[in-house]
mmCIF file of C-alpha atoms in Angstrom:
data_model
loop_
_atom_site.group_PDB
_atom_site.id
_atom_site.type_symbol
_atom_site.label_atom_id
_atom_site.label_comp_id
_atom_site.label_asym_id
_atom_site.label_seq_id
_atom_site.Cartn_x
_atom_site.Cartn_y
_atom_site.Cartn_z
ATOM 1 C CA UNK A 13 -84.928 36.084 -110.244
ATOM 2 C CA UNK A 14 -82.660 39.081 -110.869
ATOM 3 C CA UNK A 15 -85.329 41.419 -109.568
ATOM 4 C CA UNK A 16 -85.607 39.393 -106.376
ATOM 5 C CA UNK A 17 -81.848 39.492 -105.796
ATOM 6 C CA UNK A 18 -81.743 43.248 -106.348
ATOM 7 C CA UNK A 19 -84.815 43.832 -104.172
ATOM 8 C CA UNK A 20 -83.232 42.000 -101.244
ATOM 9 C CA UNK A 21 -80.053 44.033 -101.716
ATOM 10 C CA UNK A 22 -82.002 47.285 -101.916
ATOM 11 C CA UNK A 23 -83.920 46.457 -98.742
ATOM 12 C CA UNK A 24 -80.678 45.855 -96.851
ATOM 13 C CA UNK A 25 -79.131 49.031 -98.223
ATOM 14 C CA UNK A 26 -82.260 51.018 -97.443
ATOM 15 C CA UNK A 27 -82.218 49.722 -93.882
ATOM 16 C CA UNK A 28 -78.642 50.914 -93.395
ATOM 17 C CA UNK A 29 -79.433 54.343 -94.818
ATOM 18 C CA UNK A 30 -82.489 54.694 -92.571
ATOM 19 C CA UNK A 31 -80.424 53.655 -89.535
ATOM 20 C CA UNK A 32 -77.847 56.299 -90.488
ATOM 21 C CA UNK A 33 -80.554 58.973 -90.555
ATOM 22 C CA UNK A 34 -82.109 57.804 -87.264
ATOM 23 C CA UNK A 35 -78.815 57.993 -85.365
ATOM 24 C CA UNK A 36 -79.004 61.219 -83.384
ATOM 25 C CA UNK A 37 -76.319 62.070 -80.821
ATOM 26 C CA UNK A 38 -77.545 62.577 -77.256
ATOM 27 C CA UNK A 39 -75.113 65.415 -76.609
ATOM 28 C CA UNK A 40 -71.655 66.811 -77.348
ATOM 29 C CA UNK A 41 -70.006 63.810 -75.681
ATOM 30 C CA UNK A 42 -71.711 61.207 -77.895
ATOM 31 C CA UNK A 43 -69.039 60.594 -80.528
ATOM 32 C CA UNK A 44 -69.999 56.924 -80.771
ATOM 33 C CA UNK A 45 -73.401 57.659 -82.310
ATOM 34 C CA UNK A 46 -71.810 59.930 -84.902
ATOM 35 C CA UNK A 47 -69.331 57.171 -85.784
ATOM 36 C CA UNK A 48 -72.152 54.639 -86.101
ATOM 37 C CA UNK A 49 -74.088 56.985 -88.364
ATOM 38 C CA UNK A 50 -71.058 57.452 -90.613
ATOM 39 C CA UNK A 51 -70.407 53.704 -90.659
ATOM 40 C CA UNK A 52 -74.013 52.898 -91.608
ATOM 41 C CA UNK A 53 -74.104 55.573 -94.324
ATOM 42 C CA UNK A 54 -70.719 54.516 -95.711
ATOM 43 C CA UNK A 55 -71.720 50.867 -95.804
ATOM 44 C CA UNK A 56 -75.015 51.817 -97.458
ATOM 45 C CA UNK A 57 -73.108 53.828 -100.057
ATOM 46 C CA UNK A 58 -70.803 50.888 -100.786
ATOM 47 C CA UNK A 59 -73.710 48.442 -101.044
ATOM 48 C CA UNK A 60 -75.591 50.756 -103.381
ATOM 49 C CA UNK A 61 -72.485 50.789 -105.599
ATOM 50 C CA UNK A 62 -72.482 46.992 -105.649
ATOM 51 C CA UNK A 63 -76.206 46.985 -106.437
ATOM 52 C CA UNK A 64 -75.638 49.485 -109.258
ATOM 53 C CA UNK A 65 -73.006 47.222 -110.790
ATOM 54 C CA UNK A 66 -75.313 44.206 -110.504
ATOM 55 C CA UNK A 67 -78.104 46.262 -112.063
ATOM 56 C CA UNK A 68 -75.801 47.225 -114.932
ATOM 57 C CA UNK A 69 -75.040 43.544 -115.585
ATOM 58 C CA UNK A 70 -78.712 42.553 -115.477
ATOM 59 C CA UNK A 71 -79.830 45.429 -117.714
ATOM 60 C CA UNK A 72 -76.971 44.797 -120.128
ATOM 61 C CA UNK A 73 -78.070 41.169 -120.443
ATOM 62 C CA UNK A 74 -81.615 42.482 -121.063
ATOM 63 C CA UNK A 75 -83.057 40.638 -118.079
ATOM 64 C CA UNK A 76 -84.291 43.847 -116.451
ATOM 65 C CA UNK A 77 -85.376 47.263 -117.647
ATOM 66 C CA UNK A 78 -83.516 50.555 -117.267
ATOM 67 C CA UNK A 79 -85.743 51.939 -114.483
ATOM 68 C CA UNK A 80 -83.957 49.588 -112.060
ATOM 69 C CA UNK A 81 -81.042 52.050 -112.095
ATOM 70 C CA UNK A 82 -83.159 54.562 -110.150
ATOM 71 C CA UNK A 83 -83.179 52.648 -106.863
ATOM 72 C CA UNK A 84 -79.409 52.365 -106.264
ATOM 73 C CA UNK A 85 -78.915 55.955 -107.442
ATOM 74 C CA UNK A 86 -81.487 57.253 -104.946
ATOM 75 C CA UNK A 87 -80.054 55.168 -102.113
ATOM 76 C CA UNK A 88 -76.523 56.299 -102.922
ATOM 77 C CA UNK A 89 -77.634 59.939 -103.012
ATOM 78 C CA UNK A 90 -79.364 59.592 -99.632
ATOM 79 C CA UNK A 91 -76.287 57.953 -98.079
ATOM 80 C CA UNK A 92 -73.953 60.565 -99.569
ATOM 81 C CA UNK A 93 -76.141 63.383 -98.260
ATOM 82 C CA UNK A 94 -76.027 61.842 -94.777
ATOM 83 C CA UNK A 95 -72.257 61.695 -94.945
ATOM 84 C CA UNK A 96 -71.897 65.310 -96.100
ATOM 85 C CA UNK A 97 -74.702 67.857 -95.745
ATOM 86 C CA UNK A 98 -76.867 66.124 -93.162
ATOM 87 C CA UNK A 99 -74.087 64.654 -91.032
ATOM 88 C CA UNK A 100 -74.925 64.547 -87.319
ATOM 89 C CA UNK A 101 -73.375 67.370 -85.345
ATOM 90 C CA UNK A 102 -72.154 67.287 -81.784
#
């Protein structure tokens, strides 16, 4: 059951991170798309933090194995890269 809860959370977080990467401004006037990309990546980063804490609880209780830490770490890294190095430019 813990794996199902985390999988649903990871799917939602992954969707937000993908949306952040797909947001591409149409031109130098398109500040709204840049804001939406930052919002999606920031929300994805926050949700991956929540998922990491839930994973810590489930692993600590020995209901899941340690490899479950990899998914929120990868999603957080992707969201952080979108917010910093790969941020959309105008």
